[in-house]
Coordinates of C-alpha atoms and ligand atoms in Angstrom, one line a residue:
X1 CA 0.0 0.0 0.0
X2 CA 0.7 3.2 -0.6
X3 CA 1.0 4.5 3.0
X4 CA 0.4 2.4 5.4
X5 CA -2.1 4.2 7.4
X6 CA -4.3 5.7 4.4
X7 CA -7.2 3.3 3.3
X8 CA -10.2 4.9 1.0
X9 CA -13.0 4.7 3.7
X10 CA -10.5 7.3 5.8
X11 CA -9.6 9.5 3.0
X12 CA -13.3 9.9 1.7
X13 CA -14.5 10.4 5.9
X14 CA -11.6 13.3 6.4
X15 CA -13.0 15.0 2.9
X16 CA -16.0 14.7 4.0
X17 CA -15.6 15.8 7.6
X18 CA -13.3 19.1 6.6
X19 CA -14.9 20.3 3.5
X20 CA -12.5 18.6 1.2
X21 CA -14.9 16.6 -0.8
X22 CA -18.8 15.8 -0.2
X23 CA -20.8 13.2 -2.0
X24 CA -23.0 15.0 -4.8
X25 CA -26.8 16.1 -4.6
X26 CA -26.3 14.9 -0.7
X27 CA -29.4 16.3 0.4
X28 CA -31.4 14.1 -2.4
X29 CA -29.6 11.1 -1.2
X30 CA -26.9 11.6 -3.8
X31 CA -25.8 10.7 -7.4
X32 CA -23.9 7.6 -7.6
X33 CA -20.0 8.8 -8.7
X34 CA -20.3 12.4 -8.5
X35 CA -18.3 14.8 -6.2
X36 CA -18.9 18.6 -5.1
X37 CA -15.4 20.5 -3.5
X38 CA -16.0 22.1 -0.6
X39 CA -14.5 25.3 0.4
X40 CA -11.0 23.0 1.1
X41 CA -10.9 21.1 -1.6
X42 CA -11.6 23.4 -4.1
X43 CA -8.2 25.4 -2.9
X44 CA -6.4 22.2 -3.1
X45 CA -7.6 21.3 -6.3
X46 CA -7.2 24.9 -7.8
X47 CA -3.4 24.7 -6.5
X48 CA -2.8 21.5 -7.8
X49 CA -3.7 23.0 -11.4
X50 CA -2.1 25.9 -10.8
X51 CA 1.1 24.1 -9.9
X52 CA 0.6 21.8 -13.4
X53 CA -0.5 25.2 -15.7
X54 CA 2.9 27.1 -14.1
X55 CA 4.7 23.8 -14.7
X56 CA 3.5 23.0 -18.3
X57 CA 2.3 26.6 -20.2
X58 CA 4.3 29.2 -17.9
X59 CA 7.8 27.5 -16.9
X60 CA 7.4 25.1 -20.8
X61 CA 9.0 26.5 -23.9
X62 CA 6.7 27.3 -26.6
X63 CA 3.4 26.1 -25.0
X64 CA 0.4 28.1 -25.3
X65 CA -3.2 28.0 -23.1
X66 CA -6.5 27.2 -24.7
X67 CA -10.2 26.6 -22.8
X68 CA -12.0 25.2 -25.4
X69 CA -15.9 25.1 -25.5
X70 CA -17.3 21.7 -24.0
X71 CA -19.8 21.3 -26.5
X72 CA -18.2 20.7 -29.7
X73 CA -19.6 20.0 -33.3
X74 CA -20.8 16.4 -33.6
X75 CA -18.6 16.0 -36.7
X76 CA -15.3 16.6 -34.6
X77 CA -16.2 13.1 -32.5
X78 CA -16.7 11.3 -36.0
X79 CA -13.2 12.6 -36.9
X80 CA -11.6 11.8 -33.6
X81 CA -12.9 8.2 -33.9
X82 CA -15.2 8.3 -30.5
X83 CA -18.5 7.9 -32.3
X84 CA -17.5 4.8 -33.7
X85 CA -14.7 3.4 -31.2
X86 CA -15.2 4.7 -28.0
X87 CA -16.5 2.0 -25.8
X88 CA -16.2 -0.3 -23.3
X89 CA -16.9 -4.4 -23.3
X90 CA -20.0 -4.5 -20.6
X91 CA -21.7 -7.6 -19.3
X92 CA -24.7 -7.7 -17.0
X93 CA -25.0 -9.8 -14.7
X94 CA -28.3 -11.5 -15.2
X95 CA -29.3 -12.3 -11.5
X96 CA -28.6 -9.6 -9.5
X97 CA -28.5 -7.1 -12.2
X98 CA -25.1 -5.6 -11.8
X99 CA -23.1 -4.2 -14.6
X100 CA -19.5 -5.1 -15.1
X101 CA -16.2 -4.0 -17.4
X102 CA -14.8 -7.9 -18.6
X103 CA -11.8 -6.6 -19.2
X104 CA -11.5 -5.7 -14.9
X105 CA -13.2 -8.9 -14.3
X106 CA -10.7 -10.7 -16.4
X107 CA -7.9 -8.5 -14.4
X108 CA -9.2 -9.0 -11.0
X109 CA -9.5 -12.8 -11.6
X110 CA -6.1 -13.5 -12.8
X111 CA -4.8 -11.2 -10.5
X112 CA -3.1 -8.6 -13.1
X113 CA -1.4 -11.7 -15.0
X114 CA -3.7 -11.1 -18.3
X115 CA -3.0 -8.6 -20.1
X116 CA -6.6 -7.7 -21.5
X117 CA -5.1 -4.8 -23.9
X118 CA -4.0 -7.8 -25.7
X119 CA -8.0 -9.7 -26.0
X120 CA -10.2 -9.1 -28.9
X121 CA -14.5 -9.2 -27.0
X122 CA -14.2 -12.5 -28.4
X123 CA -11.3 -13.9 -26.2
X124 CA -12.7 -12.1 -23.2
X125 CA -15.9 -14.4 -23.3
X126 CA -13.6 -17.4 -23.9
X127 CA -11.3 -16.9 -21.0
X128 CA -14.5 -15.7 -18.7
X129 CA -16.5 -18.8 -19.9
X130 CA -13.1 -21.1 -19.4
X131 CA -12.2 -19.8 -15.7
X132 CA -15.7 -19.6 -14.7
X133 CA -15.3 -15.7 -13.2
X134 CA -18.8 -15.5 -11.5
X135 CA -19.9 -11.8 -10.6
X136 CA -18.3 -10.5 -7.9
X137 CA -21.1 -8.8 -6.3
X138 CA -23.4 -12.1 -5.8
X139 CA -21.2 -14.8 -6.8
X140 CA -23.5 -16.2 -9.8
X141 CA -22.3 -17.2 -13.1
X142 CA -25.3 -16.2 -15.4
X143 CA -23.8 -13.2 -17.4
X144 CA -25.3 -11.6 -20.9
X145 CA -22.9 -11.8 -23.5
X146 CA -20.4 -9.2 -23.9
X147 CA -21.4 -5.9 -25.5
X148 CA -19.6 -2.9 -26.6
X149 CA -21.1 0.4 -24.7
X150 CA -20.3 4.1 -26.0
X151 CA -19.2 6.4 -23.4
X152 CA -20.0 9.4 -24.2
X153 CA -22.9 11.2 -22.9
X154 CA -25.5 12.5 -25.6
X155 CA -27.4 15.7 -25.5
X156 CA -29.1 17.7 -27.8
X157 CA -29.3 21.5 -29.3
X158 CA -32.4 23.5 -31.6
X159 CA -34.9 25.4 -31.2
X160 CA -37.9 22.8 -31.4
X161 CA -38.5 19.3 -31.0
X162 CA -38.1 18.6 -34.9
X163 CA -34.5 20.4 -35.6
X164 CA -33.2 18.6 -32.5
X165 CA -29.3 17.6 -33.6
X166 CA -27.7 15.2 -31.4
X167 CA -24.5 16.6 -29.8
X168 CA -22.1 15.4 -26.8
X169 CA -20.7 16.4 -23.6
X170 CA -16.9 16.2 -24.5
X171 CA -15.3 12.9 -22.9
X172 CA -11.9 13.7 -23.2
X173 CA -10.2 17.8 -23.5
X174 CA -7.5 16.9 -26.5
X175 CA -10.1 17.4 -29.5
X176 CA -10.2 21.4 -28.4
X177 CA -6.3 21.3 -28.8
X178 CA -6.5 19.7 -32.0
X179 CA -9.1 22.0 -33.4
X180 CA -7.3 25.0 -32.3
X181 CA -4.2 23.8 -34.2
X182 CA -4.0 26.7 -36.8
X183 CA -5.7 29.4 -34.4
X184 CA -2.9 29.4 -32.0
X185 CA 0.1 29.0 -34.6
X186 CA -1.2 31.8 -36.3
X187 CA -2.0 34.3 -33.6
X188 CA 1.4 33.2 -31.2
X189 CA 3.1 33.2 -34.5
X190 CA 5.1 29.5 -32.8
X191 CA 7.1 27.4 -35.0
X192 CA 6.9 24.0 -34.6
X193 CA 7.6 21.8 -32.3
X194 CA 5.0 23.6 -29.9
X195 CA 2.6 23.0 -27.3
X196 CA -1.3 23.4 -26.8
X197 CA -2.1 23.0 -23.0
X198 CA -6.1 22.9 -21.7
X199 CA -7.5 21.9 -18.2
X200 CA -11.3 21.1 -18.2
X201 CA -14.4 18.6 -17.8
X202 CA -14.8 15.5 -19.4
X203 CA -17.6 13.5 -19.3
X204 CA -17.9 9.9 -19.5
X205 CA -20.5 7.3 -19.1
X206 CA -18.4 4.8 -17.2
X207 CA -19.7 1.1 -16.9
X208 CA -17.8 1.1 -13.9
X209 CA -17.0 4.5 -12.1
X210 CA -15.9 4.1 -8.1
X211 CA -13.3 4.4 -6.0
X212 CA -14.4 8.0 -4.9
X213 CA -13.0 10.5 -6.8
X214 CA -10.9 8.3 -8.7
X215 CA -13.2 6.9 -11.5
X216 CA -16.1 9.1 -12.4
X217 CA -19.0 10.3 -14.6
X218 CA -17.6 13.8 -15.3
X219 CA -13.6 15.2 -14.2
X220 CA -11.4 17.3 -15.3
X221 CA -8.4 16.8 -17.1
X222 CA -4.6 18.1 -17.5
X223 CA -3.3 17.9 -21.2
X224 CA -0.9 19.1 -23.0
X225 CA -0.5 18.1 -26.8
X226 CA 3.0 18.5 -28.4
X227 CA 3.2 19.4 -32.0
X228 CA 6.3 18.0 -33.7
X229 CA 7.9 16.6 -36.6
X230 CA 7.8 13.1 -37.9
X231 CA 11.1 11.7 -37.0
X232 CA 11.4 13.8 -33.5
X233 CA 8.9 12.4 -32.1
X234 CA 10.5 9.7 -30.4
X235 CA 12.6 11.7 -28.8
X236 CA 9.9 14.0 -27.7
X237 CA 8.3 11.2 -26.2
X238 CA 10.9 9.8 -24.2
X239 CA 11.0 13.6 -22.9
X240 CA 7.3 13.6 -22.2
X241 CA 7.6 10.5 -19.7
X242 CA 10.7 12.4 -17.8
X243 CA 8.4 15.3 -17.6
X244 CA 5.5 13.9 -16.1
X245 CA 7.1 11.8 -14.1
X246 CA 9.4 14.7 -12.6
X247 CA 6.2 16.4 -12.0
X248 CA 5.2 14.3 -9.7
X249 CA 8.1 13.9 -7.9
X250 CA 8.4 17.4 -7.0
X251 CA 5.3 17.4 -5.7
X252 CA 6.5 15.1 -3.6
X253 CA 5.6 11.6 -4.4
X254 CA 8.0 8.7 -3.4
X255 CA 9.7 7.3 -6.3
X256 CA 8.3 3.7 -5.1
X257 CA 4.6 4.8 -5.5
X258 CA 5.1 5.4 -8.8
X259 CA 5.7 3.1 -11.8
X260 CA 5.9 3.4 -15.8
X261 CA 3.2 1.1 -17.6
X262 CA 4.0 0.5 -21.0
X263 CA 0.7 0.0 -23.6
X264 CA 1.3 -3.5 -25.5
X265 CA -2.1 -3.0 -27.2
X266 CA -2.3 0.6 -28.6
X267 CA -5.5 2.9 -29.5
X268 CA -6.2 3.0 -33.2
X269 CA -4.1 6.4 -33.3
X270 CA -0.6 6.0 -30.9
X271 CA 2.5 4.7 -32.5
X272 CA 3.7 4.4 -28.4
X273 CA 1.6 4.5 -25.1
X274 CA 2.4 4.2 -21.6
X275 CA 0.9 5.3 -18.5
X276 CA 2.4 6.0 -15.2
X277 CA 0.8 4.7 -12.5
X278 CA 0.5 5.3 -8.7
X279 CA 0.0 2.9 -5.3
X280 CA -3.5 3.9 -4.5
X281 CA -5.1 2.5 -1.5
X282 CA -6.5 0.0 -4.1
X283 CA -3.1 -0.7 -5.4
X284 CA -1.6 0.4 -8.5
X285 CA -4.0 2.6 -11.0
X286 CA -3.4 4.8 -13.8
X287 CA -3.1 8.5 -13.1
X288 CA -1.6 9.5 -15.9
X289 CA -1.1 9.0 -19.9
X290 CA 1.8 10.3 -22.7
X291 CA 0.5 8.9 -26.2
X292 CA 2.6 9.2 -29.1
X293 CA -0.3 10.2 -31.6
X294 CA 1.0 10.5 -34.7
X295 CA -0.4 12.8 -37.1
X296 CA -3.5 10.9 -37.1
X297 CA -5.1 13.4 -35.0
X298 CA -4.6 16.6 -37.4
X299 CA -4.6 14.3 -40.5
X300 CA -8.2 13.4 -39.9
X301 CA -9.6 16.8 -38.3
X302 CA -8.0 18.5 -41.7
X303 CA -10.1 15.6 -43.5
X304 CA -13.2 16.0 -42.3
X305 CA -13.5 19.7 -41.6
X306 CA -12.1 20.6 -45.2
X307 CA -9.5 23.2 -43.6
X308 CA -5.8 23.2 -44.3
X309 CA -3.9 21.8 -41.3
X310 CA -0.8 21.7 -42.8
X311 CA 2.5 23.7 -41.0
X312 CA 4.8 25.4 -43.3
X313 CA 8.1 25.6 -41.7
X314 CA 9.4 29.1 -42.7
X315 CA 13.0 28.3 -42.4
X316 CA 12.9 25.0 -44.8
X317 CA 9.8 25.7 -46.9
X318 CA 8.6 22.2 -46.1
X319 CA 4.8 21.6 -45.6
X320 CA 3.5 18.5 -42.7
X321 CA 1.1 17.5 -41.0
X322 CA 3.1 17.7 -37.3
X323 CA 3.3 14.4 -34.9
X324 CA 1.3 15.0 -31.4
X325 CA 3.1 13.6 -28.1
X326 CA -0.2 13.9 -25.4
X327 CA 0.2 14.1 -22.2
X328 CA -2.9 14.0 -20.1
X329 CA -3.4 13.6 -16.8
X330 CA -7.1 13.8 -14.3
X331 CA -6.8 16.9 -11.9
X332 CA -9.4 14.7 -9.2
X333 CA -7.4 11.3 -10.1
X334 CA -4.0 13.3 -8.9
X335 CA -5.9 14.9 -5.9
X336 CA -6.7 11.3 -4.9
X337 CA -3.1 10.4 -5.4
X338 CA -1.9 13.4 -3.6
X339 CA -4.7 13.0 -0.4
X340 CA -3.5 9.6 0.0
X341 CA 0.3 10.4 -0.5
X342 CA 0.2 12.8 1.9
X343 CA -1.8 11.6 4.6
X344 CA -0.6 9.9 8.0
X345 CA -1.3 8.9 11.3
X346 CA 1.0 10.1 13.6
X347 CA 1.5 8.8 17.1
X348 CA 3.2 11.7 19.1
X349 CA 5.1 11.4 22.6
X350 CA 2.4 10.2 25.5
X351 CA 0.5 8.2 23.0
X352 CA -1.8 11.0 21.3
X353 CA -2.5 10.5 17.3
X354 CA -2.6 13.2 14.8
X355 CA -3.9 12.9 11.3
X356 CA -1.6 15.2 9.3
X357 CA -1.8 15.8 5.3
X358 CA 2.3 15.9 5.0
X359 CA 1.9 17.4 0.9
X360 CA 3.7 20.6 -1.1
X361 CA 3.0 23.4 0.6
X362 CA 2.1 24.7 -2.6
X363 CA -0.8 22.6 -2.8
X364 CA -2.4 23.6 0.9
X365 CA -5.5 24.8 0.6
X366 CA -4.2 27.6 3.1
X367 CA -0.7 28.9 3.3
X368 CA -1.0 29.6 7.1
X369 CA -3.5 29.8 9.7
X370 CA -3.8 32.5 12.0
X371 CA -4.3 31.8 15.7
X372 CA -4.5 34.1 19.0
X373 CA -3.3 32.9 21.6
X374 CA -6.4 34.2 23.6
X375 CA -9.4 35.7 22.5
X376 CA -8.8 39.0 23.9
X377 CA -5.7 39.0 21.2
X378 CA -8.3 38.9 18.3
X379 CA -8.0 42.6 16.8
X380 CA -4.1 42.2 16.3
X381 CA -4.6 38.6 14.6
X382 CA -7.2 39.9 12.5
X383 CA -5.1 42.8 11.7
X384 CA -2.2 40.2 10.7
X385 CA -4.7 38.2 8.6
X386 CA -6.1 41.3 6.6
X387 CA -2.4 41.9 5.6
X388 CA -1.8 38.4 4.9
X389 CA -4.9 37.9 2.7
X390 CA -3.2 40.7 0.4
X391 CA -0.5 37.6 -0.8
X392 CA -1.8 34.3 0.0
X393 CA -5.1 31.9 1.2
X394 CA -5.3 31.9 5.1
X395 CA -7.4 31.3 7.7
X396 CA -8.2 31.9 11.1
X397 CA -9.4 30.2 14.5
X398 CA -10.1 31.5 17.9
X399 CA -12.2 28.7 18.8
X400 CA -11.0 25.4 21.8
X401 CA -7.0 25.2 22.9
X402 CA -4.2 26.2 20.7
X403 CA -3.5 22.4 20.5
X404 CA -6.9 21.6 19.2
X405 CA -7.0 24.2 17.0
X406 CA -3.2 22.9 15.2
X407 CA -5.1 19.4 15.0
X408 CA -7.7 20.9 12.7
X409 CA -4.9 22.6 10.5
X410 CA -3.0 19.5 10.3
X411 CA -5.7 17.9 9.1
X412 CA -6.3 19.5 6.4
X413 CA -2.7 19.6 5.4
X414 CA -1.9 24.0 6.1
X415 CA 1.7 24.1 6.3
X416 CA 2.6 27.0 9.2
X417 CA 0.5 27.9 12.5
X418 CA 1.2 31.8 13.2
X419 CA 0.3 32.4 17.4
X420 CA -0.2 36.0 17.9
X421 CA 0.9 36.1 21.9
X422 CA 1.7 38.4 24.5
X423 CA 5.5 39.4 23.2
X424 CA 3.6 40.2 19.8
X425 CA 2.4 43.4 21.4
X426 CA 5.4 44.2 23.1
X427 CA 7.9 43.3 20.4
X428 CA 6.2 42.6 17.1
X429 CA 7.0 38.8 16.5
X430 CA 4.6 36.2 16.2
X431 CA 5.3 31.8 16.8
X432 CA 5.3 29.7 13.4
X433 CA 4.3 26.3 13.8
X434 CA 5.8 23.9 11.1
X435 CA 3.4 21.1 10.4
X436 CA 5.1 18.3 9.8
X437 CA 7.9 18.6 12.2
X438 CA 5.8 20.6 14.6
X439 CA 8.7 22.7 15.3
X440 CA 8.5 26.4 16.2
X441 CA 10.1 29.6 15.7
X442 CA 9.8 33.2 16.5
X443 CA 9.5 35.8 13.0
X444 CA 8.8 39.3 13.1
X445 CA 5.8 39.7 11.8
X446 CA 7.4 41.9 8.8
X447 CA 9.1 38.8 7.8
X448 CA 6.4 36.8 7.0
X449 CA 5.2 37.4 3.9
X450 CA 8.5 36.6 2.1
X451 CA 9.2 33.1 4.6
X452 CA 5.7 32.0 3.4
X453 CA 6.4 32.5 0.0
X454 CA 9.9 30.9 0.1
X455 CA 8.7 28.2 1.6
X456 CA 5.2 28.1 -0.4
X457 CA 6.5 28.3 -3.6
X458 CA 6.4 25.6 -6.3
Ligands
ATP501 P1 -8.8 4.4 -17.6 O1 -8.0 3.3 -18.3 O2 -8.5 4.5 -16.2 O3 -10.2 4.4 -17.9 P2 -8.1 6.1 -19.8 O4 -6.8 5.4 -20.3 O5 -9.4 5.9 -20.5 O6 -8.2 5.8 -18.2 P3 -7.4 8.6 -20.8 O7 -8.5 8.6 -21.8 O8 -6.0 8.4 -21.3 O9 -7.7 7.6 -19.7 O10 -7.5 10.0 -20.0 C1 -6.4 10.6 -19.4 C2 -6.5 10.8 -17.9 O11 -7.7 11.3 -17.6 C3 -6.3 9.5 -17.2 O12 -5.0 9.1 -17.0 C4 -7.0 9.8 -15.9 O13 -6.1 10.5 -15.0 C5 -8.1 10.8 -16.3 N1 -9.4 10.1 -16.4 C6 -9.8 9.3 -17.4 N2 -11.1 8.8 -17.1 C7 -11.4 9.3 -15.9 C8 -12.6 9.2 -15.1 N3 -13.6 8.5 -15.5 N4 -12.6 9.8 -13.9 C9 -11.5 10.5 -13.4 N5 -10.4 10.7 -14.2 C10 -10.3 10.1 -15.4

């Protein structure tokens, strides 16, 4: 595991508990897979975004932002292949009426040894029919046969019932890169090799969603599409995968929770595919994929749409269709990984137990929390958190013992305590509190702004 302490049913009780994440429509008794933020996991989330877009558009050579629409023209999903391709191999099971992926059945039941990139629908029945996998929720062998299932959600736009057209809610963010192609080369003026970077919603109709926020119906994604030439893309890619993977390690993963998974079976459009994948509580899961894409992507947007997609490189003259190294990752899938990462148990002298989020202080929902020591110290703190506010997310407490009140900050992972005491009157410095070694020191309080955005920064 992961971390030793973490397990889901305690990660999804502490969002719940301190605003991080609450089950959706809770007041109607919920809808099954979906997740609202509260007002501390939206910071974290935000933060974690932030810390990719800096990482990837800001701190990247040559990559440019895009926020694409989420409904797009039905024809662009025909072009992209998900109209015709983009499905899953169900199966129902027939007594207690669950639905089921056969490719995970086939995983669980041979315990990661099948590779089930490698089966057509046709093996999958074989081997389920062979090794007898009954359904895991009532143990009965009495399945439908397999049948492909498109993910993507359907909707519809016009005026009237009669001039109805059927759109979709996008399911993945790339096709707004793609489509964008010639809009941002032409108003950046970038020469290839470039990037187009997008975070936003997808929406999928998984068979199987769970695992909190790990699988679900609608999430947002990280991506970031390389444009390149044919013949550099190898070398692109193998940069990709050091990229992503280094992103992740500053943010303070352990190299051991982390592996490379390299795609036997590939998508219709990847020359190379691998994903990297990290020790959830439920072992090891994708979080992230770089796809070698070819030029399938532009060739067949240029096809369909009837517009020119072609580069002309205006140092050779040459005119391509540019290569696409992808790199996409799920803002909630890494929030998971990051929760779980980060989160410990911590026994303390005299036998006590904390629950601490230990991650980047770039990620913490609040940079510092601002504590009197008494309550009769409230107009200097609040006087210290109005000049705070100015650079950075912070909060404040006056409520139960200073002790409690650094429980409830460790808990939701905020990186430095600052106690306004009785010196702060006479002498202008304030304690800090360090989380995770619980440490203290004494700053003036002019000094703190630039310590919390040393030690804050990403
Ligand atoms: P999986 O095999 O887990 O279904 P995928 O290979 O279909 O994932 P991609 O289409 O490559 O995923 O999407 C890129 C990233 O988007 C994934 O690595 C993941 O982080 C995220 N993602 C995909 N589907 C979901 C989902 N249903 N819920 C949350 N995040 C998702």
């Amino acid at each position: 595991m992961a971390n030793s302490a973490v397990t889901m049913e305690k990660l999804v009780s502490l969002c719940k508990a301190r605003g991080i994440v609450f089950p959706g429509s809770e007041i109607y008794g919920g809808m099954g897979n979906t997740w609202d933020y509260g007002p501390v996991g939206v910071e974290i989330k935000n933060n974690i975004k932030r810390a990719w877009w800096k990482r990837f558009v800001f701190e990247s050579d040559n990559s440019y932002g895009v926020d694409a629409a989420i409904l797009m023209n039905a024809r662009v999903w025909e072009a992209s292949g998900h109209t015709t391709s983009f499905s899953d191999p169900k199966m129902d099971c027939k007594t207690c009426k669950t639905r089921h992926r056969a490719d995970n059945l086939i995983e669980a039941h041979s315990k990661g040894t099948v590779d089930t990139d490698l089966l057509t629908n046709e093996q999958m029945q074989e081997y389920i029919e062979a090794h007898h996998v009954c359904c895991p929720v009532c143990g009965n062998f009495n399945w439908t046969p397999i049948r492909t299932f498109n993910l993507m959600f359907e909707t519809s736009r016009g005026v009237t019932d009669e001039s109805q057209n059927k759109i979709y809610l996008r399911p993945e963010t790339a096709q707004g890169e793609f489509v964008n192609f010639m809009n941002v080369q032409r108003t950046t003026r970038a020469k290839v090799p470039f990037g187009i970077a997008q975070i936003g919603k997808a929406f999928r109709n998984e068979i199987t969603p769970g695992n909190f926020i790990f699988r679900t119906i609608e999430f947002e994604q990280m991506e970031h599409q390389w444009f390149c030439r044919e013949g550099t893309d190898e070398e692109f890619y193998q940069e990709y995968k050091k990229r992503a993977m280094q992103f992740l390690l500053d943010l303070g993963f352990k190299a051991e929770h982390l592996r490379f998974h390299d795609h036997e079976k590939l998508a219709h459009y990847a020359k190379e595919a691998c994903d990297i994948q990290y020790l959830y509580p439920m072992g090891w899961q994708e979080l992230n994929g770089i796809h070698n894409r070819t030029d399938y992507d532009l060739t067949r947007h240029q096809e369909y749409s009837g517009k020119s997609l072609t580069y002309l490189d205006p140092v050779t003259g040459e005119k391509f269709i540019p290569y696409v190294i992808e790199y996409s990752i799920g803002a909630d899938r890494l929030m998971l990984a990051v929760l779980s990462e980060a989160y410990e148990e911590e026994t303390l002298e005299g036998g006590d137990v904390r629950s601490v989020l230990h991650f980047h202080p770039a990620i913490a929902a609040y940079k510092a929390a601002v504590l009197p020591l008494q309550k009769n110290l409230a107009p200097q703190a609040k006087a210290l958190l109005a000049k705070l506010k100015k650079h950075f997310s912070v909060t404040y407490d006056e409520a139960g013992s200073i002790g409690k009140r650094y429980r409830r900050q460790d808990e939701i992972g905020t990186p430095y305590c600052i106690t306004i005491d009785f010196d702060t009157l006479e002498d202008g410095t304030v304690t800090v509190r360090d989380r995770d070694t619980m440490s203290q020191i004494r700053l003036s309080m002019d000094e703190l702004p630039t310590f919390l955005m040393e030690k804050c920064a990403f």
